[in-house]
């Protein structure tokens, strides 16, 4: 479950994260200044090397599996992870995901999720995959719902944001029995891309 594997589709490559992705990820964070959004945690271009190091340490500690989200030519456009890896209960959260502005609204995110969900359900035999986002991040909530995930609930005042505000965290999930329909929906979306 913790093995960082390369996941490749037609529109995106999820490459195991390395420090070498740093310059490209700094450019992606600068794209549309996505790091300035108050409803999410995206590193500023200058913070990207430290964020990569944090994710690599968390992977070494057995807590996450981090990827650089790249275009087919290898250009980094964001990051994503299996977060809160729970080997015993065969659950993961797909989280700490962000994309530069020019990659948003394209086939990149749905295909990245299809690749991550396929690995989770078909290769790792997960029982459930979870997603979490800020209550006020309506764009993220719509994107998660469009994947076919169902809202489980809201964790009120769940965490403190960089600016000191309290985040209400919306929790979504896809369970194993829902996976075939979710997979079909994602494939249909990609066929239209």
Short mmCIF file of C-alpha atoms in Angstrom, two decimals:
data_model
loop_
_atom_site.label_atom_id
_atom_site.label_comp_id
_atom_site.label_asym_id
_atom_site.label_seq_id
_atom_site.Cartn_x
_atom_site.Cartn_y
_atom_site.Cartn_z
CA UNK A 1 0.00 0.00 0.00
CA UNK A 2 2.90 2.35 0.70
CA UNK A 3 4.90 1.54 -2.44
CA UNK A 4 5.30 4.67 -4.57
CA UNK A 5 4.47 3.47 -8.07
CA UNK A 6 4.29 5.33 -11.37
CA UNK A 7 0.68 5.67 -12.55
CA UNK A 8 0.25 6.60 -16.23
CA UNK A 9 -2.81 7.62 -18.21
CA UNK A 10 -3.42 9.43 -21.49
CA UNK A 11 -3.63 12.91 -19.90
CA UNK A 12 -1.53 12.60 -16.74
CA UNK A 13 1.42 10.85 -15.14
CA UNK A 14 1.52 10.44 -11.36
CA UNK A 15 5.24 10.18 -10.70
CA UNK A 16 6.61 9.18 -7.29
CA UNK A 17 7.58 12.53 -5.78
CA UNK A 18 11.27 13.48 -5.66
CA UNK A 19 13.21 16.66 -4.98
CA UNK A 20 13.87 16.87 -8.74
CA UNK A 21 10.21 17.85 -9.23
CA UNK A 22 10.82 21.02 -7.19
CA UNK A 23 11.40 23.60 -9.94
CA UNK A 24 8.42 22.40 -11.97
CA UNK A 25 6.17 22.31 -8.91
CA UNK A 26 7.27 25.83 -7.94
CA UNK A 27 6.18 26.98 -11.41
CA UNK A 28 2.86 25.12 -10.99
CA UNK A 29 2.23 26.79 -7.60
CA UNK A 30 2.91 30.16 -9.24
CA UNK A 31 0.47 29.34 -12.08
CA UNK A 32 -2.55 31.42 -11.13
CA UNK A 33 -1.00 31.98 -7.70
CA UNK A 34 -2.98 28.98 -6.39
CA UNK A 35 -0.92 29.09 -3.21
CA UNK A 36 -2.71 32.30 -2.21
CA UNK A 37 -6.11 30.59 -1.87
CA UNK A 38 -7.20 30.72 1.76
CA UNK A 39 -9.39 27.59 1.52
CA UNK A 40 -6.56 25.19 0.73
CA UNK A 41 -2.96 24.52 1.64
CA UNK A 42 -0.72 24.90 -1.38
CA UNK A 43 2.95 25.75 -0.86
CA UNK A 44 4.17 29.04 -2.23
CA UNK A 45 6.82 28.64 -4.94
CA UNK A 46 9.52 29.31 -2.32
CA UNK A 47 7.99 26.72 0.07
CA UNK A 48 7.85 23.89 -2.50
CA UNK A 49 11.25 22.32 -1.57
CA UNK A 50 10.27 22.19 2.13
CA UNK A 51 6.84 20.77 1.26
CA UNK A 52 8.43 18.05 -0.85
CA UNK A 53 10.79 17.21 2.01
CA UNK A 54 7.85 17.03 4.47
CA UNK A 55 5.96 14.68 2.18
CA UNK A 56 9.01 12.47 1.66
CA UNK A 57 9.55 12.27 5.44
CA UNK A 58 5.87 11.38 5.94
CA UNK A 59 6.27 8.65 3.33
CA UNK A 60 9.36 7.31 5.09
CA UNK A 61 7.29 7.26 8.30
CA UNK A 62 4.62 5.14 6.58
CA UNK A 63 1.87 7.77 6.61
CA UNK A 64 1.48 8.87 2.98
CA UNK A 65 2.35 8.05 -0.62
CA UNK A 66 3.19 11.29 -2.48
CA UNK A 67 3.09 11.89 -6.22
CA UNK A 68 3.96 14.76 -8.53
CA UNK A 69 1.04 15.26 -10.89
CA UNK A 70 2.60 15.65 -14.33
CA UNK A 71 1.49 16.09 -17.91
CA UNK A 72 2.34 13.24 -20.31
CA UNK A 73 5.60 15.02 -21.23
CA UNK A 74 6.66 15.00 -17.55
CA UNK A 75 5.91 18.66 -16.77
CA UNK A 76 4.75 18.92 -13.13
CA UNK A 77 1.39 20.68 -12.69
CA UNK A 78 0.64 19.81 -9.04
CA UNK A 79 0.83 17.22 -6.29
CA UNK A 80 -1.39 14.55 -4.80
CA UNK A 81 -1.03 11.81 -2.18
CA UNK A 82 -2.53 8.82 -0.55
CA UNK A 83 -3.00 10.44 2.83
CA UNK A 84 -3.86 8.79 6.16
CA UNK A 85 -2.84 5.36 4.88
CA UNK A 86 -4.54 2.72 7.05
CA UNK A 87 -3.11 -0.67 6.08
CA UNK A 88 -5.03 -2.63 8.74
CA UNK A 89 -8.44 -1.29 7.71
CA UNK A 90 -7.52 -1.08 4.00
CA UNK A 91 -8.45 2.60 3.67
CA UNK A 92 -6.70 5.60 2.20
CA UNK A 93 -7.53 9.23 1.75
CA UNK A 94 -6.68 10.89 -1.54
CA UNK A 95 -5.56 14.24 -0.27
CA UNK A 96 -3.11 17.11 -0.15
CA UNK A 97 -4.00 17.52 -3.81
CA UNK A 98 -3.49 20.73 -5.73
CA UNK A 99 -3.08 21.78 -9.35
CA UNK A 100 -1.79 24.92 -11.03
CA UNK A 101 -4.60 27.04 -12.49
CA UNK A 102 -3.99 26.03 -16.12
CA UNK A 103 -4.44 22.31 -15.27
CA UNK A 104 -7.71 22.86 -13.39
CA UNK A 105 -10.88 21.98 -15.26
CA UNK A 106 -9.01 19.72 -17.69
CA UNK A 107 -8.83 15.92 -17.92
CA UNK A 108 -5.82 15.94 -15.55
CA UNK A 109 -7.73 15.69 -12.25
CA UNK A 110 -10.39 13.13 -13.27
CA UNK A 111 -7.77 10.88 -14.82
CA UNK A 112 -5.44 11.24 -11.82
CA UNK A 113 -8.31 10.21 -9.56
CA UNK A 114 -9.17 7.30 -11.86
CA UNK A 115 -5.55 6.09 -11.64
CA UNK A 116 -5.42 6.48 -7.84
CA UNK A 117 -8.82 4.86 -7.30
CA UNK A 118 -7.98 1.97 -9.65
CA UNK A 119 -4.81 1.30 -7.68
CA UNK A 120 -6.65 1.58 -4.35
CA UNK A 121 -9.59 -0.68 -5.19
CA UNK A 122 -8.26 -3.07 -7.85
CA UNK A 123 -4.64 -3.51 -6.75
CA UNK A 124 -4.63 -2.75 -3.01
CA UNK A 125 -8.09 -4.17 -2.22
CA UNK A 126 -9.18 -1.06 -0.31
CA UNK A 127 -12.56 -1.05 1.37
CA UNK A 128 -13.00 2.71 1.12
CA UNK A 129 -11.25 5.79 -0.23
CA UNK A 130 -11.83 9.12 1.48
CA UNK A 131 -11.55 12.74 0.34
CA UNK A 132 -11.53 15.84 2.55
CA UNK A 133 -11.79 19.52 1.75
CA UNK A 134 -12.53 22.91 3.29
CA UNK A 135 -16.24 23.74 3.65
CA UNK A 136 -15.67 27.00 1.78
CA UNK A 137 -13.75 25.38 -1.09
CA UNK A 138 -16.80 24.97 -3.29
CA UNK A 139 -14.70 24.21 -6.38
CA UNK A 140 -13.10 21.25 -4.61
CA UNK A 141 -16.42 20.04 -3.19
CA UNK A 142 -17.99 20.09 -6.68
CA UNK A 143 -14.98 18.25 -8.14
CA UNK A 144 -15.11 15.54 -5.46
CA UNK A 145 -18.86 15.07 -5.89
CA UNK A 146 -18.39 14.92 -9.68
CA UNK A 147 -16.07 11.94 -9.16
CA UNK A 148 -19.00 10.05 -7.67
CA UNK A 149 -17.97 10.35 -4.02
CA UNK A 150 -20.69 10.76 -1.43
CA UNK A 151 -20.55 13.28 1.40
CA UNK A 152 -20.19 11.55 4.77
CA UNK A 153 -20.33 14.62 6.97
CA UNK A 154 -18.67 17.78 8.19
CA UNK A 155 -16.01 17.93 10.92
CA UNK A 156 -16.66 21.36 12.41
CA UNK A 157 -13.71 23.50 13.55
CA UNK A 158 -11.54 20.57 12.52
CA UNK A 159 -8.22 22.33 11.93
CA UNK A 160 -6.48 25.69 12.10
CA UNK A 161 -5.56 27.22 8.74
CA UNK A 162 -2.37 29.19 7.98
CA UNK A 163 -4.21 32.47 8.52
CA UNK A 164 -5.55 31.33 11.91
CA UNK A 165 -9.12 30.68 10.76
CA UNK A 166 -10.80 27.43 11.73
CA UNK A 167 -11.56 24.97 8.96
CA UNK A 168 -14.75 22.97 8.79
CA UNK A 169 -13.70 19.83 6.92
CA UNK A 170 -16.13 18.14 4.54
CA UNK A 171 -15.56 14.38 4.37
CA UNK A 172 -16.49 12.36 1.27
CA UNK A 173 -15.88 8.71 0.45
CA UNK A 174 -16.25 6.03 -2.17
CA UNK A 175 -16.75 2.49 -0.88
CA UNK A 176 -15.81 -0.68 -2.71
CA UNK A 177 -19.39 -1.50 -3.81
CA UNK A 178 -19.66 1.93 -5.48
CA UNK A 179 -16.36 1.61 -7.33
CA UNK A 180 -17.67 -0.02 -10.56
CA UNK A 181 -20.19 2.80 -11.14
CA UNK A 182 -17.63 5.48 -10.20
CA UNK A 183 -15.09 3.93 -12.59
CA UNK A 184 -17.64 3.91 -15.42
CA UNK A 185 -18.53 7.56 -14.74
CA UNK A 186 -14.89 8.65 -14.76
CA UNK A 187 -14.19 6.74 -17.97
CA UNK A 188 -17.21 8.37 -19.64
CA UNK A 189 -15.96 11.81 -18.59
CA UNK A 190 -12.52 11.08 -20.02
CA UNK A 191 -14.04 9.80 -23.28
CA UNK A 192 -15.60 13.26 -23.70
CA UNK A 193 -12.31 15.06 -22.90
#
